[in-house]
Coordinates of C-alpha atoms and ligand atoms in Angstrom, one line a residue:
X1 CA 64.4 55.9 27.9
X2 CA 60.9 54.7 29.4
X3 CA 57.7 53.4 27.3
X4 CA 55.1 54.5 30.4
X5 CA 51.7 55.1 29.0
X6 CA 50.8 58.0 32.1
X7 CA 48.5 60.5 31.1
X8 CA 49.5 64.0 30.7
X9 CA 49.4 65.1 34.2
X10 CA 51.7 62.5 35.8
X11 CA 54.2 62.1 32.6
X12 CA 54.7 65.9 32.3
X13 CA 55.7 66.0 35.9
X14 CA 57.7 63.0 35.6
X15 CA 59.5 64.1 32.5
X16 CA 60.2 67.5 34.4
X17 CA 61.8 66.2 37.1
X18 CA 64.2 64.4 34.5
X19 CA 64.7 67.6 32.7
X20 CA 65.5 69.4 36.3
X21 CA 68.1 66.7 36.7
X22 CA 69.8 67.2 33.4
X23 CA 68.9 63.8 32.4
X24 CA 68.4 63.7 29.0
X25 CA 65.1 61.4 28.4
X26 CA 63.5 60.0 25.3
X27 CA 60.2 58.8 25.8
X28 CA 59.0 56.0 23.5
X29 CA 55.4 54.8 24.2
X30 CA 54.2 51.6 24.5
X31 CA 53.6 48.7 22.0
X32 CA 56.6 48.8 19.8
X33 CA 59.3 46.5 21.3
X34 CA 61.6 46.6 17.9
X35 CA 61.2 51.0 18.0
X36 CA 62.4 51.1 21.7
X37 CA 65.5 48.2 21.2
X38 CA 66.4 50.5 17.9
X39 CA 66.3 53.4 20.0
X40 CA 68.8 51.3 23.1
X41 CA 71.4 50.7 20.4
X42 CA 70.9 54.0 18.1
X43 CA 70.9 56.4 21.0
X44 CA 73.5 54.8 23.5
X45 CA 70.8 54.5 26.3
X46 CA 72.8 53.2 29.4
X47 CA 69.7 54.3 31.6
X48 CA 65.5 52.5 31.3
X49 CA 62.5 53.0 33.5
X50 CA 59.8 50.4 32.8
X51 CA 57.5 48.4 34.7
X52 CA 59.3 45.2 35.6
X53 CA 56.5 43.2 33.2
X54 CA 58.3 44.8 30.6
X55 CA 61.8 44.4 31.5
X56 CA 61.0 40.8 32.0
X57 CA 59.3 40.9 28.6
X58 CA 62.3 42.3 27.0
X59 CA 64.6 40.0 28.0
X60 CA 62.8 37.1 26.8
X61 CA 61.9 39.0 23.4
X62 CA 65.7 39.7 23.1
X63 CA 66.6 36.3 24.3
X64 CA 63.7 34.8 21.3
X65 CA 66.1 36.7 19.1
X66 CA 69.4 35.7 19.9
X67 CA 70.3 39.1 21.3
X68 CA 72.5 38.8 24.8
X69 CA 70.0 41.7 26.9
X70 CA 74.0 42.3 28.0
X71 CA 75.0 43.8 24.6
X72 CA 72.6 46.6 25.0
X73 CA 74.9 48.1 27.4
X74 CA 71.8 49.0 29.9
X75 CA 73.8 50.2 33.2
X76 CA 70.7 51.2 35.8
X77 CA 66.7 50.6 35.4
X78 CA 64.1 52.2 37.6
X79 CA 61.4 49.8 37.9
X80 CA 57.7 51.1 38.6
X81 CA 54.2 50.6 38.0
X82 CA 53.1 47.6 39.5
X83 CA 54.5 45.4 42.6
X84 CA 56.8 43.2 41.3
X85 CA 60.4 45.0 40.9
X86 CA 61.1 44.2 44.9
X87 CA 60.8 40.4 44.2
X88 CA 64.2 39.1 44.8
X89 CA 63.9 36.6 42.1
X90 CA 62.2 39.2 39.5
X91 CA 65.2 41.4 40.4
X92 CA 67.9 39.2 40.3
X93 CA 66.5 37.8 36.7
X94 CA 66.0 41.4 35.9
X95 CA 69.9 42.5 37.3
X96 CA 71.9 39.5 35.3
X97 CA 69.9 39.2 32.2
X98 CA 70.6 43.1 31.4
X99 CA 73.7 43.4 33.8
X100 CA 72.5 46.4 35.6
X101 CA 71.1 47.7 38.8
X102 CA 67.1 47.4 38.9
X103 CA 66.1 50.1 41.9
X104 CA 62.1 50.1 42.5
X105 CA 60.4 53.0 42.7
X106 CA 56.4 54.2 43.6
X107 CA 54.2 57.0 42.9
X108 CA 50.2 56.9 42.8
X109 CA 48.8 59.5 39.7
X110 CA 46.1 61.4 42.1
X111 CA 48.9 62.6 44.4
X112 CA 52.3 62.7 43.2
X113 CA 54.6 60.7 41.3
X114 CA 57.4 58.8 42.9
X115 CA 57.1 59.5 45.9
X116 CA 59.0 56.4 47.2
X117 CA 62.7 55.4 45.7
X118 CA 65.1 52.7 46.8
X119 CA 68.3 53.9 47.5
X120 CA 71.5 51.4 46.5
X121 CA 70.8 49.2 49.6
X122 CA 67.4 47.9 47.7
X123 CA 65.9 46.8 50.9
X124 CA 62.5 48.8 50.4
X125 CA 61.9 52.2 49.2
X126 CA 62.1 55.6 51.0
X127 CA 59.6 57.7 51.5
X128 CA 60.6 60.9 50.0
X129 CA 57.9 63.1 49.9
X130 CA 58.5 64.9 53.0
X131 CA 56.9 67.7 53.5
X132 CA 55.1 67.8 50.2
X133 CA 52.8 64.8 51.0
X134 CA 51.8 63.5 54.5
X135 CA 51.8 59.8 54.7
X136 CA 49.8 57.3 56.9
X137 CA 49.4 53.5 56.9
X138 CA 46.1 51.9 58.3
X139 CA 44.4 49.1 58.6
X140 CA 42.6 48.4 55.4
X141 CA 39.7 47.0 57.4
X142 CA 38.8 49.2 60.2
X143 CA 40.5 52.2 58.7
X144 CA 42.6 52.5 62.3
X145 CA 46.1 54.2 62.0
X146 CA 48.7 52.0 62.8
X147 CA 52.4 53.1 63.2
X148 CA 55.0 52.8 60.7
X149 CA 56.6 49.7 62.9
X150 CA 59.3 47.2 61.5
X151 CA 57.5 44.3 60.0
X152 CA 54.0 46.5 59.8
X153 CA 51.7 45.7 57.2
X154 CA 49.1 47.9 55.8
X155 CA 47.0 50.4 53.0
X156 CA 49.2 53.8 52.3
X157 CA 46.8 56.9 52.5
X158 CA 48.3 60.2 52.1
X159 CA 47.5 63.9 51.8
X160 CA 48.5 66.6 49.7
X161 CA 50.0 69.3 52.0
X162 CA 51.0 71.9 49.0
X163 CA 47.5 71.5 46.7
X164 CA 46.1 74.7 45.8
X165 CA 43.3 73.7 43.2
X166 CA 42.8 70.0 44.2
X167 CA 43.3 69.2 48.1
X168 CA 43.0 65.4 48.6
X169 CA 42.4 64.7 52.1
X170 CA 43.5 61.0 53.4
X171 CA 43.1 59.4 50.1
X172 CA 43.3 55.7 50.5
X173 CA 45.8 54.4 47.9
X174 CA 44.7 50.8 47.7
X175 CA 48.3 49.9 47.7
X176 CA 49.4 47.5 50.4
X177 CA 52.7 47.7 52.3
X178 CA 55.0 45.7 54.6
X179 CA 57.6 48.1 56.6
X180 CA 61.0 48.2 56.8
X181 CA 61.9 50.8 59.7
X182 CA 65.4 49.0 60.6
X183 CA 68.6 51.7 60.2
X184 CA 69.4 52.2 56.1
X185 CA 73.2 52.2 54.8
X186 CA 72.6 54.9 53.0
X187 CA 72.1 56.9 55.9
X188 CA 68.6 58.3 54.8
X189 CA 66.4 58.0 57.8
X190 CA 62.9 57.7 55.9
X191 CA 61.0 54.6 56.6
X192 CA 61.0 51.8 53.9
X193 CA 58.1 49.9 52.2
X194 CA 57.7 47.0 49.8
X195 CA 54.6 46.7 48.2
X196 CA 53.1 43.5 48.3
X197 CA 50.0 44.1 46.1
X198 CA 46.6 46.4 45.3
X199 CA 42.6 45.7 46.9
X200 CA 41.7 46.0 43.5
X201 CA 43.3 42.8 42.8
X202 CA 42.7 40.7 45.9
X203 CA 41.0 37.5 46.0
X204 CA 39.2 36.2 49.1
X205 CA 39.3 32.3 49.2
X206 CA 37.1 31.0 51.9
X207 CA 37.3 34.3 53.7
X208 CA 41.2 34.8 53.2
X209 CA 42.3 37.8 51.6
X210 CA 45.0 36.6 49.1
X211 CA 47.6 39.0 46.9
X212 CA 48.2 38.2 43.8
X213 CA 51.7 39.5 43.9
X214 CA 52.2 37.5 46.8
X215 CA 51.3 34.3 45.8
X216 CA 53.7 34.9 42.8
X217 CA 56.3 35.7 45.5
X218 CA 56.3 32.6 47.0
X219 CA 56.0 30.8 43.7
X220 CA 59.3 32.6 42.9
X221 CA 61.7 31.2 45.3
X222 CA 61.4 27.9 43.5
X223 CA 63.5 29.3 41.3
X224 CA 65.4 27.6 39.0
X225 CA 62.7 25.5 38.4
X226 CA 60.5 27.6 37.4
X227 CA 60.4 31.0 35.4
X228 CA 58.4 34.4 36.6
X229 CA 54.9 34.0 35.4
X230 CA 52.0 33.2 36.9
X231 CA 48.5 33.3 36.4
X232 CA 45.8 32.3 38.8
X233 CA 42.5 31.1 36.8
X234 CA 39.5 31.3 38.8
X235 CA 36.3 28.9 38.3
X236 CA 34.2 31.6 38.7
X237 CA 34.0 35.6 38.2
X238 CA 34.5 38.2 41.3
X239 CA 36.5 38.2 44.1
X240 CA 35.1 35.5 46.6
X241 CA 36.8 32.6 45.6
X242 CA 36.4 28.5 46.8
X243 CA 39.5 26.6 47.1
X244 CA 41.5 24.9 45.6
X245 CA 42.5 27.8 43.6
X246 CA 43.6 26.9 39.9
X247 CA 46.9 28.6 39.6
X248 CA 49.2 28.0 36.3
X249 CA 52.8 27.8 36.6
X250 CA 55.3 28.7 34.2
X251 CA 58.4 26.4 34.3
X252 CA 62.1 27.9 33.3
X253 CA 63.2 27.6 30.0
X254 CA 65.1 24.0 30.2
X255 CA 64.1 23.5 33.3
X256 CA 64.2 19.8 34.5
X257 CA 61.7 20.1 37.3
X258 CA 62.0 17.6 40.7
X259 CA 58.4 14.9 40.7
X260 CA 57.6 16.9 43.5
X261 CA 57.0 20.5 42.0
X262 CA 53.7 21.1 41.8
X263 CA 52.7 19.5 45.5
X264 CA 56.2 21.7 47.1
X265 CA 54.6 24.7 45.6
X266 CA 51.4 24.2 46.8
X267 CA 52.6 22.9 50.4
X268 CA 54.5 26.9 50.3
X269 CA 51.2 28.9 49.0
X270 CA 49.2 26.6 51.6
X271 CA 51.4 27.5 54.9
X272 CA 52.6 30.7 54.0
X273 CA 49.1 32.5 52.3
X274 CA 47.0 30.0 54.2
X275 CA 45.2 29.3 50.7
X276 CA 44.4 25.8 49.2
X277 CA 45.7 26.0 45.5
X278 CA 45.6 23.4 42.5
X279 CA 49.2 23.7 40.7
X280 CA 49.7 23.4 37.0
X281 CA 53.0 23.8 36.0
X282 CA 53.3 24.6 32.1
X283 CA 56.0 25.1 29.6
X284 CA 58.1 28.0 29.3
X285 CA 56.4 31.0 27.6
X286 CA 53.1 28.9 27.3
X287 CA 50.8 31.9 29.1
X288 CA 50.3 35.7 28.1
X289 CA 53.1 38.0 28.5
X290 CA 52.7 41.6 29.4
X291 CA 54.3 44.5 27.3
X292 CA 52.8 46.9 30.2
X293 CA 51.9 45.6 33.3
X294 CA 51.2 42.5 34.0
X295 CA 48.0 40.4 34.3
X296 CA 47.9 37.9 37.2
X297 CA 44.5 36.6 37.3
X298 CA 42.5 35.3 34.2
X299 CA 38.9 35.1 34.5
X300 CA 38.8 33.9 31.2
X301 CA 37.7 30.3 31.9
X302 CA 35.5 31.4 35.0
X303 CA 31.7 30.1 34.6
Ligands
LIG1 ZN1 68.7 53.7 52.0

C-alpha cells in the first residue's frame, strides 16, 4: 500500500514495475490517515512504501489512539521521498514501532524512479540503474567530477542513456550524497549512497553551508531524550543565515531530559556542522507534523 502524491509520469511507472513483480499494490493518496489504516487491517497489507515523515507520523497517530503500530501486522516498508529513512534513529524508531524492516530507497521524477535501493545490509543504497542511467557525483561548487571514493561527498548528476523523446544530459539532481564504496554482504558490487540532504534546502550561516537533514542527524543520536522532530526557525527570510541559529527541539514522549540538554546538543551541532545554534527543547508533539514530507525549516517567525 503507498499514499505518494507523484504525478502521473513517475507513479504510472512506479506502479508498473509493481505490477511486473506480481505485487499486488493499492494506492491510497494522501491526506486520509483513518482510509489508509482501514485499508492495513481490511486488506491484510504486510507490505507500505511511504516517506519516512509519514511512517513516523503514523506511529504517533496510532500511538494517540491506543493502537500498538505492531498489531497492524506491517512486515517490510520502503521508505522514499525525502532524506530521512537512512537515519539510524528514524529507522530504528521506524523498525520497532511497526516491527518490520524499513529499507530506503531513491529516485528523482525527471530521470527515473528508484534508481537506488538498499539491499538487507541497510548500509546505503545501490545504485541500480546500470545501464539505463549514467551516474556522476561532483562537486556542487566548481561542478568538478569527483570519483565515487569511500567517504566521498557530493551532488548526483545523471544522464538518461535510453531517452528517445526527452534526452537529459548531466542533470544536476540537487541531491547530496556521502559514499559508501566498502565490499556489500549482499554481494552486489554497486556503489552505495546515503543522502544527507537537497541545495534547495541548505542554509548558509556565516558562509557555512548547513543541511537540514543533517543537523537533525546529529540532533538524533540524543536519543532517548529526545523524539524525531526538528525545526530550525530562522530570524530572517532566505538562505544566508547569522548565527546563533534558532533551532526547536522536540523532546520524547516521557522523556526526563539531563540539565545539560540543550547546551550537549548545541556543543554536537557546533563541532560537528561547524554552526552556532540556539537550542529550544519543547514538549512532545508541540511542532507541525508532516503527513507527506517533512518541513525542517520555518520561516514563519523570520522578519
Ligand atoms: Zn548490498
Amino acid at each position: 500500500m503507498h499514499n505518494y502524491g507523484a504525478g502521473p509520469f513517475v507513479a504510472a511507472a512506479a506502479t508498473d514495475m509493481l505490477t511486473r513483480n506480481r505485487i499486488a499494490h493499492i494506492p491510497v493518496g494522501t491526506g486520509n490517515t483513518e482510509r489508509y489504516v482501514a485499508g492495513i487491517r481490511k486488506m491484510g497489507v504486510t507490505a507500505i512504501m511511504a516517506t519516512p515523515s509519514f511512517a513516523l507520523y503514523l506511529v504517533d497517530w496510532l500511538e494517540e489512539r491506543g493502537i500498538a503500530p505492531r498489531s497492524l501486522g506491517i512486515a517490510r516498508m520502503a521508505v522514499a521521498g525525502e532524506p530521512g529513512g537512512g537515519d539510524p534513529v528514524i529507522r530504528n524508531r521506524i523498525e520497532t514501532a511497526f516491527g518490520c524492516t524499513a529499507n530506503e530507497a531513491m529516485g528523482i521524477g525527471d530521470i527515473s524512479i528508484t534508481l537506488w535501493g538498499e539491499c538487507e545490509d541497510q548500509g546505503g543504497m545501490h545504485f541500480s540503474g546500470r545501464d539505463f542511467v549514467h551516474v556522476e557525483l561532483i562537486d556542487p561548487e566548481s561542478g568538478a567530477a569527483l570519483p565515487f571514493e569511500d567517504g566521498a561527498e557530493g551532488e548526483l548528476v545523471y544522464t538518461a542513456l535510453r531517452r528517445e523523446a526527452m534526452p537529459l544530459l548531466r542533470f544536476r539532481s540537487r541531491d547530496h550524497v556521502t559514499v559508501n564504496a566498502k565490499p556489500c554482504t549482499c554481494g552486489r558490487t554497486s556503489v552505495r549512497v546515503r543522502c544527507i540532504g537537497r541545495t534547495d534546502d541548505m542554509l548558509i550561516v556565516r558562509g557555512v553551508n548547513l543541511f537540514p537533514s543533517a543537523l537533525r542527524a546529529v540532533v538524533n543520536r540524543f536519543a532517548p531524550h529526545v523524539g524525531e522532530v526538528v525545526m530550525i526557525r530562522p530570524r530572517t527570510r532566505g538562505v544566508m543565515q547569522e548565527p546563533p541559529l534558532p533551532v526547536a527541539i522536540e523532546l520524547a514522549a516521557g522523556a526526563e531530559p539531563p540539565p545539560d540538554l540543550a547546551e550537549r546538543i548545541r556543543a554536537a551541532i557546533r563541532s560537528e556542522l561547524i554552526v552556532a545554534t540556539e537550542i529550544e527543547l519543547v514538549p512532545h508533539l508541540s511542532l507541525p507534523r508532516s503527513e507527506y514530507k517533512s518541513r525542517l525549516v520555518d520561516f514563519g517567525k523570520a522578519g
